[in-house]
């Protein structure tokens, strides 16, 4: 395994998401289209299960359930069912593509014999009361005219243009979130937007007490605690849901649905706060530095520890993703570093301690060279060394005109 990985600088494609103003007529039409797409998905699930049962009973005569076979079934169903034929064919074909992608991923995980907790589950039926509407359209299924989004079958939607699209979109996904708001997510081709060179490099180490510790004190990211701030109100809504929870097989009451909506609204607010904090910090880091060495930290294992709640509130994964995307957008050099033994190595001389440091020990003392520094700061400097970004000074400043060294 290599100690560092360089992230591609090509921006490629990006999603631009906008809020939609949906009239009652358009909302009804969208939900009817979703009913048709949900029916197609459930038929795909049924065919997949039939093929699996047949293959187990008759291994010598195996059936396949790929996109080609499902497209043929959809063509026959549209010819025989007027209700299905009244809907647009594009979102129905696209939901078959989504189903095939989901099924292929699950089968690959089974072939690799991954543990059950790491596998992607096989596609399941989408229930009317639980599944959130989502419709995918390619270029032949939508158009933009006079600032409005026109979908197949005459559905017109008003888009809240918070920013301009950089180019013509190749596809759009119209969906409703858990709060009940409708959005349009356009896929567009983007180009890198280079920023002026600064001659600075930065090392980033992730943590729970402090979300991001860097080699520059000015760019450290403290724990925002958005989830902790909303915990009291969230607990109140969850108690309301628990008191009004319907019996199995019965429809939820109005009070339960209202408490559920308030819970989803609060979760959405916290998620947006975390995303906003991550993007603002990432923009500041990318603007001030030419290259960033980032710990390739995967915080999933923290979910099984006593730090699970605080780690989830820190949103390390979302912050790391925001930094990588921002660096790709502005053509910066983002290098992912293997996190193994970064808390045991000395950034000054490279010596490694014989035993892992306990979490309670927050000061790193090198037994070889005697260097003493905060534990997380030392780890952030180790990121720079491992990525091949060796700055001249402690603040990450290189001599004027000096080229970035290639990663080892």
Coordinates of C-alpha atoms in Angstrom, one line a residue:
X1 CA 0.0 0.0 0.0
X2 CA 1.4 3.4 -0.9
X3 CA 1.8 6.0 1.7
X4 CA 0.1 8.7 -0.3
X5 CA -2.3 9.1 -3.1
X6 CA -2.6 12.2 -5.4
X7 CA -6.1 13.3 -6.2
X8 CA -6.9 14.1 -9.8
X9 CA -7.0 17.8 -10.7
X10 CA -9.6 17.3 -13.4
X11 CA -12.9 18.8 -12.3
X12 CA -14.9 16.6 -14.8
X13 CA -18.6 16.7 -14.0
X14 CA -20.4 18.2 -11.0
X15 CA -23.9 18.4 -9.7
X16 CA -25.7 21.8 -9.3
X17 CA -28.7 21.5 -7.1
X18 CA -31.6 24.1 -7.0
X19 CA -34.8 24.4 -5.0
X20 CA -38.0 24.0 -7.0
X21 CA -41.3 25.8 -6.7
X22 CA -43.9 23.2 -7.5
X23 CA -47.5 24.0 -8.1
X24 CA -50.3 21.6 -7.0
X25 CA -50.8 20.5 -10.6
X26 CA -47.1 19.8 -11.2
X27 CA -46.8 18.0 -7.8
X28 CA -49.7 15.7 -8.7
X29 CA -48.1 15.0 -12.1
X30 CA -44.7 14.3 -10.5
X31 CA -46.2 11.9 -7.9
X32 CA -48.1 10.0 -10.7
X33 CA -44.8 9.7 -12.6
X34 CA -43.2 8.4 -9.5
X35 CA -45.9 5.8 -9.0
X36 CA -45.1 4.5 -12.5
X37 CA -41.4 4.4 -11.8
X38 CA -41.9 2.8 -8.4
X39 CA -44.0 0.1 -10.1
X40 CA -41.2 -0.5 -12.7
X41 CA -38.6 -0.8 -9.8
X42 CA -40.8 -3.3 -7.9
X43 CA -41.3 -5.4 -11.1
X44 CA -37.5 -5.4 -11.5
X45 CA -37.1 -6.7 -7.9
X46 CA -39.7 -9.4 -8.6
X47 CA -37.9 -10.5 -11.8
X48 CA -34.6 -10.5 -10.0
X49 CA -35.9 -12.7 -7.2
X50 CA -37.6 -15.1 -9.7
X51 CA -34.3 -15.4 -11.6
X52 CA -32.4 -16.1 -8.3
X53 CA -34.9 -18.8 -7.2
X54 CA -34.8 -20.4 -10.7
X55 CA -31.0 -20.5 -10.7
X56 CA -30.9 -22.1 -7.3
X57 CA -33.4 -24.8 -8.4
X58 CA -31.9 -25.3 -11.9
X59 CA -28.2 -24.4 -11.8
X60 CA -27.8 -26.0 -15.3
X61 CA -30.3 -23.5 -16.8
X62 CA -29.4 -20.1 -15.4
X63 CA -31.5 -17.0 -16.1
X64 CA -30.1 -13.5 -16.4
X65 CA -31.7 -10.3 -15.2
X66 CA -29.6 -7.5 -16.8
X67 CA -30.7 -4.2 -18.2
X68 CA -31.4 -5.6 -21.6
X69 CA -33.9 -8.2 -20.3
X70 CA -35.5 -5.6 -18.1
X71 CA -35.8 -3.1 -21.0
X72 CA -37.6 -5.8 -23.0
X73 CA -40.0 -6.4 -20.1
X74 CA -40.7 -2.7 -19.8
X75 CA -41.4 -2.5 -23.5
X76 CA -43.9 -5.3 -23.3
X77 CA -45.5 -3.8 -20.1
X78 CA -45.9 -0.4 -21.8
X79 CA -47.6 -2.0 -24.8
X80 CA -50.0 -3.9 -22.6
X81 CA -50.7 -1.3 -19.9
X82 CA -52.3 2.1 -20.9
X83 CA -51.6 3.6 -17.4
X84 CA -47.9 2.9 -17.8
X85 CA -47.8 4.0 -21.4
X86 CA -49.3 7.4 -20.5
X87 CA -46.1 8.2 -18.5
X88 CA -42.7 9.3 -20.0
X89 CA -40.4 6.5 -21.0
X90 CA -37.2 8.2 -20.0
X91 CA -37.5 8.1 -16.2
X92 CA -38.8 4.5 -16.4
X93 CA -35.8 3.5 -18.4
X94 CA -33.5 5.4 -16.0
X95 CA -34.9 3.6 -13.0
X96 CA -34.0 0.3 -14.6
X97 CA -30.4 1.6 -15.0
X98 CA -30.4 2.5 -11.3
X99 CA -31.8 -0.9 -10.4
X100 CA -29.2 -2.7 -12.5
X101 CA -26.4 -0.6 -10.9
X102 CA -27.6 -1.4 -7.4
X103 CA -28.0 -5.1 -8.1
X104 CA -24.5 -5.3 -9.8
X105 CA -22.9 -3.7 -6.8
X106 CA -24.6 -6.2 -4.4
X107 CA -23.6 -9.2 -6.5
X108 CA -19.9 -8.0 -6.7
X109 CA -19.8 -7.7 -2.9
X110 CA -21.2 -11.2 -2.6
X111 CA -18.6 -12.5 -5.1
X112 CA -15.8 -10.8 -3.0
X113 CA -17.2 -12.5 0.1
X114 CA -17.2 -9.3 2.0
X115 CA -18.6 -9.3 5.6
X116 CA -22.3 -8.8 5.8
X117 CA -21.9 -5.4 7.4
X118 CA -19.8 -4.2 4.5
X119 CA -22.0 -5.5 1.7
X120 CA -24.5 -3.5 -0.3
X121 CA -27.9 -5.1 0.1
X122 CA -29.9 -6.5 -2.8
X123 CA -32.5 -4.0 -4.1
X124 CA -35.8 -4.2 -2.2
X125 CA -39.4 -3.2 -3.0
X126 CA -40.1 0.5 -2.7
X127 CA -43.1 1.1 -0.5
X128 CA -45.5 3.9 -1.2
X129 CA -45.5 5.4 2.3
X130 CA -41.7 5.1 2.8
X131 CA -39.9 5.7 -0.5
X132 CA -39.1 9.3 -1.4
X133 CA -39.9 10.3 -5.0
X134 CA -36.9 10.6 -7.4
X135 CA -37.1 10.9 -11.2
X136 CA -34.1 10.9 -13.5
X137 CA -34.2 12.5 -17.0
X138 CA -31.6 12.5 -19.7
X139 CA -31.3 15.2 -22.4
X140 CA -34.2 13.9 -24.4
X141 CA -36.5 14.0 -21.4
X142 CA -36.2 17.7 -20.3
X143 CA -35.4 21.2 -21.5
X144 CA -34.8 24.6 -20.0
X145 CA -36.9 27.4 -21.4
X146 CA -37.4 30.9 -20.0
X147 CA -35.8 29.9 -16.7
X148 CA -38.2 27.1 -16.2
X149 CA -37.6 23.3 -16.2
X150 CA -39.9 21.5 -18.6
X151 CA -40.1 17.7 -18.2
X152 CA -41.6 15.1 -20.5
X153 CA -45.4 14.8 -20.4
X154 CA -45.8 18.6 -20.0
X155 CA -44.6 19.0 -16.4
X156 CA -43.3 22.6 -15.9
X157 CA -41.4 23.5 -12.8
X158 CA -40.1 26.9 -11.5
X159 CA -36.4 26.7 -10.6
X160 CA -34.9 29.0 -7.9
X161 CA -31.7 30.0 -9.7
X162 CA -29.4 30.7 -6.8
X163 CA -26.4 30.6 -9.2
X164 CA -25.9 30.1 -13.0
X165 CA -25.1 26.8 -14.6
X166 CA -21.6 26.8 -16.0
X167 CA -22.7 24.8 -19.1
X168 CA -25.7 23.0 -20.6
X169 CA -26.8 20.1 -18.3
X170 CA -26.6 16.5 -19.6
X171 CA -29.2 15.1 -17.2
X172 CA -31.3 16.2 -14.2
X173 CA -32.7 14.4 -11.2
X174 CA -35.9 15.8 -9.7
X175 CA -36.5 14.6 -6.1
X176 CA -38.3 15.3 -2.9
X177 CA -36.4 15.3 0.4
X178 CA -37.7 14.0 3.8
X179 CA -39.0 17.5 4.7
X180 CA -41.2 17.7 1.6
X181 CA -39.1 20.1 -0.4
X182 CA -38.5 19.5 -4.2
X183 CA -35.1 19.9 -5.8
X184 CA -33.6 19.6 -9.3
X185 CA -30.0 18.3 -9.4
X186 CA -28.3 19.0 -12.8
X187 CA -25.2 17.2 -14.0
X188 CA -22.9 19.6 -15.9
X189 CA -19.4 19.5 -17.3
X190 CA -17.1 21.8 -15.4
X191 CA -13.5 23.1 -15.7
X192 CA -11.0 23.8 -13.0
X193 CA -11.0 27.4 -11.8
X194 CA -7.3 28.0 -10.9
X195 CA -6.4 30.3 -8.0
X196 CA -3.3 32.4 -7.7
X197 CA -0.2 30.6 -6.3
X198 CA 0.6 31.3 -2.7
X199 CA 3.8 29.3 -2.1
X200 CA 2.3 27.6 0.9
X201 CA 1.6 24.0 1.8
X202 CA -0.5 22.5 4.6
X203 CA -0.8 19.2 6.5
X204 CA -4.2 18.2 7.9
X205 CA -4.8 15.6 10.7
X206 CA -8.4 14.6 11.6
X207 CA -9.6 14.2 15.1
X208 CA -12.6 14.2 17.4
X209 CA -11.7 16.8 20.0
X210 CA -10.8 19.1 17.2
X211 CA -12.2 18.2 13.8
X212 CA -9.1 19.3 11.8
X213 CA -5.6 20.1 13.2
X214 CA -3.3 21.6 10.7
X215 CA 0.3 22.8 10.5
X216 CA -1.0 26.4 10.6
X217 CA -2.9 27.5 13.7
X218 CA -5.0 29.9 11.6
X219 CA -6.5 27.0 9.7
X220 CA -7.4 24.7 12.5
X221 CA -11.1 23.6 12.5
X222 CA -12.6 23.4 16.0
X223 CA -15.5 21.0 16.7
X224 CA -18.7 22.9 15.7
X225 CA -21.1 20.8 17.8
X226 CA -24.1 21.5 15.6
X227 CA -25.7 18.2 16.6
X228 CA -25.1 18.8 20.3
X229 CA -26.9 22.2 20.0
X230 CA -29.9 20.6 18.5
X231 CA -29.9 17.4 20.7
X232 CA -32.5 18.7 23.2
X233 CA -35.0 19.7 20.6
X234 CA -34.4 16.5 18.7
X235 CA -35.0 14.4 21.8
X236 CA -38.4 16.1 22.3
X237 CA -39.6 15.3 18.8
X238 CA -38.3 11.7 19.1
X239 CA -40.3 11.2 22.3
X240 CA -43.4 12.6 20.5
X241 CA -42.9 10.0 17.8
X242 CA -42.4 7.2 20.3
X243 CA -45.7 8.0 22.1
X244 CA -47.6 8.2 18.8
X245 CA -45.9 5.2 17.1
X246 CA -48.6 3.3 15.2
X247 CA -49.2 -0.4 15.6
X248 CA -47.8 -2.8 13.0
X249 CA -49.9 -2.6 9.9
X250 CA -51.8 0.5 10.9
X251 CA -51.5 4.0 9.3
X252 CA -49.7 6.7 11.2
X253 CA -51.7 9.3 12.9
X254 CA -51.6 13.0 12.1
X255 CA -49.6 13.8 15.3
X256 CA -47.0 11.1 14.4
X257 CA -46.5 12.4 10.9
X258 CA -46.1 16.0 12.2
X259 CA -43.5 14.9 14.8
X260 CA -41.8 12.9 12.0
X261 CA -41.7 16.0 9.8
X262 CA -40.3 18.1 12.6
X263 CA -37.6 15.5 13.3
X264 CA -36.6 15.3 9.6
X265 CA -36.6 19.1 9.4
X266 CA -34.2 19.4 12.4
X267 CA -31.9 16.6 10.9
X268 CA -31.8 18.5 7.6
X269 CA -30.9 21.8 9.4
X270 CA -28.0 20.1 11.2
X271 CA -26.8 18.5 8.0
X272 CA -26.8 21.9 6.2
X273 CA -24.9 23.5 9.1
X274 CA -22.2 20.8 8.9
X275 CA -22.0 21.1 5.2
X276 CA -21.7 24.9 5.3
X277 CA -19.0 24.8 8.0
X278 CA -17.0 22.2 5.9
X279 CA -17.2 24.2 2.7
X280 CA -16.2 27.5 4.2
X281 CA -13.2 25.9 5.9
X282 CA -12.2 24.0 2.7
X283 CA -12.4 27.2 0.6
X284 CA -10.2 29.0 3.1
X285 CA -7.6 26.2 3.1
X286 CA -7.6 25.9 -0.7
X287 CA -7.4 29.6 -1.2
X288 CA -4.3 30.0 1.1
X289 CA -2.3 26.9 0.0
X290 CA -1.0 25.4 -3.2
X291 CA -0.8 21.9 -1.9
X292 CA -2.5 20.1 1.0
X293 CA -1.5 16.8 2.6
X294 CA -4.7 15.2 4.0
X295 CA -4.9 12.2 6.3
X296 CA -6.9 9.5 4.4
X297 CA -8.9 8.9 7.5
X298 CA -12.0 6.7 7.4
X299 CA -14.0 7.4 10.5
X300 CA -16.4 4.5 10.1
X301 CA -14.7 2.5 12.9
X302 CA -15.5 5.2 15.4
X303 CA -19.2 4.3 15.2
X304 CA -18.3 1.3 17.4
X305 CA -16.5 3.2 20.1
X306 CA -17.6 5.5 23.0
X307 CA -16.7 8.5 20.8
X308 CA -19.4 7.6 18.2
X309 CA -21.8 10.5 18.9
X310 CA -19.1 13.1 19.0
X311 CA -17.3 11.7 15.9
X312 CA -20.6 11.8 14.0
X313 CA -21.2 15.4 15.1
X314 CA -17.8 16.3 13.9
X315 CA -18.7 15.1 10.3
X316 CA -15.1 14.2 9.5
X317 CA -16.1 12.4 6.3
X318 CA -18.1 15.3 5.0
X319 CA -15.4 17.8 5.8
X320 CA -12.8 15.6 4.0
X321 CA -15.0 15.3 1.0
X322 CA -15.6 19.0 0.9
X323 CA -11.8 19.7 1.0
X324 CA -11.1 17.2 -1.9
X325 CA -13.9 18.6 -4.0
X326 CA -12.8 22.2 -3.4
X327 CA -9.2 21.4 -4.3
X328 CA -10.3 19.6 -7.5
X329 CA -12.5 22.6 -8.4
X330 CA -9.6 25.1 -8.0
X331 CA -6.8 23.0 -9.4
X332 CA -4.9 22.6 -6.1
X333 CA -2.7 19.6 -5.3
X334 CA -4.6 17.5 -2.7
X335 CA -2.6 14.4 -1.5
X336 CA -4.2 11.7 0.5
X337 CA -1.8 10.2 3.1
X338 CA -2.0 6.7 4.6
X339 CA -2.8 7.3 8.3
X340 CA -0.9 4.3 9.6
X341 CA 1.5 5.1 12.5
X342 CA 1.1 8.9 12.0
X343 CA 0.7 9.4 15.8
X344 CA 3.8 7.3 16.5
X345 CA 6.2 8.9 14.1
X346 CA 8.3 12.0 14.8
X347 CA 7.9 14.8 12.2
X348 CA 11.4 16.1 12.9
X349 CA 13.6 13.0 12.7
X350 CA 11.2 10.3 11.5
X351 CA 11.8 8.0 14.5
X352 CA 8.9 5.8 15.6
X353 CA 7.9 5.1 19.2
X354 CA 7.8 1.5 20.3
X355 CA 4.3 1.6 21.7
X356 CA 1.1 3.4 20.4
X357 CA 0.3 6.5 22.4
X358 CA -3.0 6.3 24.5
X359 CA -5.6 8.9 23.6
X360 CA -5.2 10.5 27.0
X361 CA -1.6 11.5 26.1
X362 CA -1.9 14.7 24.1
X363 CA 1.8 15.7 24.0
X364 CA 4.3 13.9 21.7
X365 CA 7.8 13.6 22.9
X366 CA 10.4 12.0 20.6
X367 CA 12.8 9.7 22.5
X368 CA 15.3 10.0 19.7
X369 CA 15.7 13.7 19.1
X370 CA 13.9 15.1 22.1
X371 CA 11.3 17.1 20.1
X372 CA 8.2 18.0 22.0
X373 CA 5.0 19.2 20.4
X374 CA 1.2 18.7 20.6
X375 CA 0.3 15.3 19.4
X376 CA -2.1 16.4 16.6
X377 CA 0.3 19.1 15.4
X378 CA 3.1 16.5 15.1
X379 CA 0.7 14.2 13.1
X380 CA -0.2 17.1 10.8
X381 CA 3.5 17.7 10.1
X382 CA 4.0 13.9 9.5
X383 CA 1.4 14.3 6.7
X384 CA 3.6 16.8 5.0
X385 CA 6.7 14.7 5.2
X386 CA 4.9 11.5 3.9
X387 CA 3.3 13.4 1.0
X388 CA 6.7 14.8 0.0
X389 CA 5.8 18.4 0.8
X390 CA 8.8 19.5 2.9
X391 CA 8.4 23.2 3.7
X392 CA 11.3 25.4 4.7
X393 CA 9.5 26.8 7.8
X394 CA 7.2 25.7 10.4
X395 CA 4.3 27.6 8.9
X396 CA 4.6 25.8 5.6
X397 CA 6.2 28.7 3.6
X398 CA 8.5 27.7 0.7
X399 CA 11.1 29.9 -0.9
X400 CA 9.8 32.2 -3.7
X401 CA 9.7 30.4 -7.0
X402 CA 10.4 27.0 -5.5
X403 CA 8.6 24.1 -7.2
X404 CA 6.5 21.7 -5.2
X405 CA 8.5 18.5 -4.6
X406 CA 7.1 15.3 -6.1
X407 CA 5.6 12.9 -3.6
X408 CA 7.8 10.0 -2.6

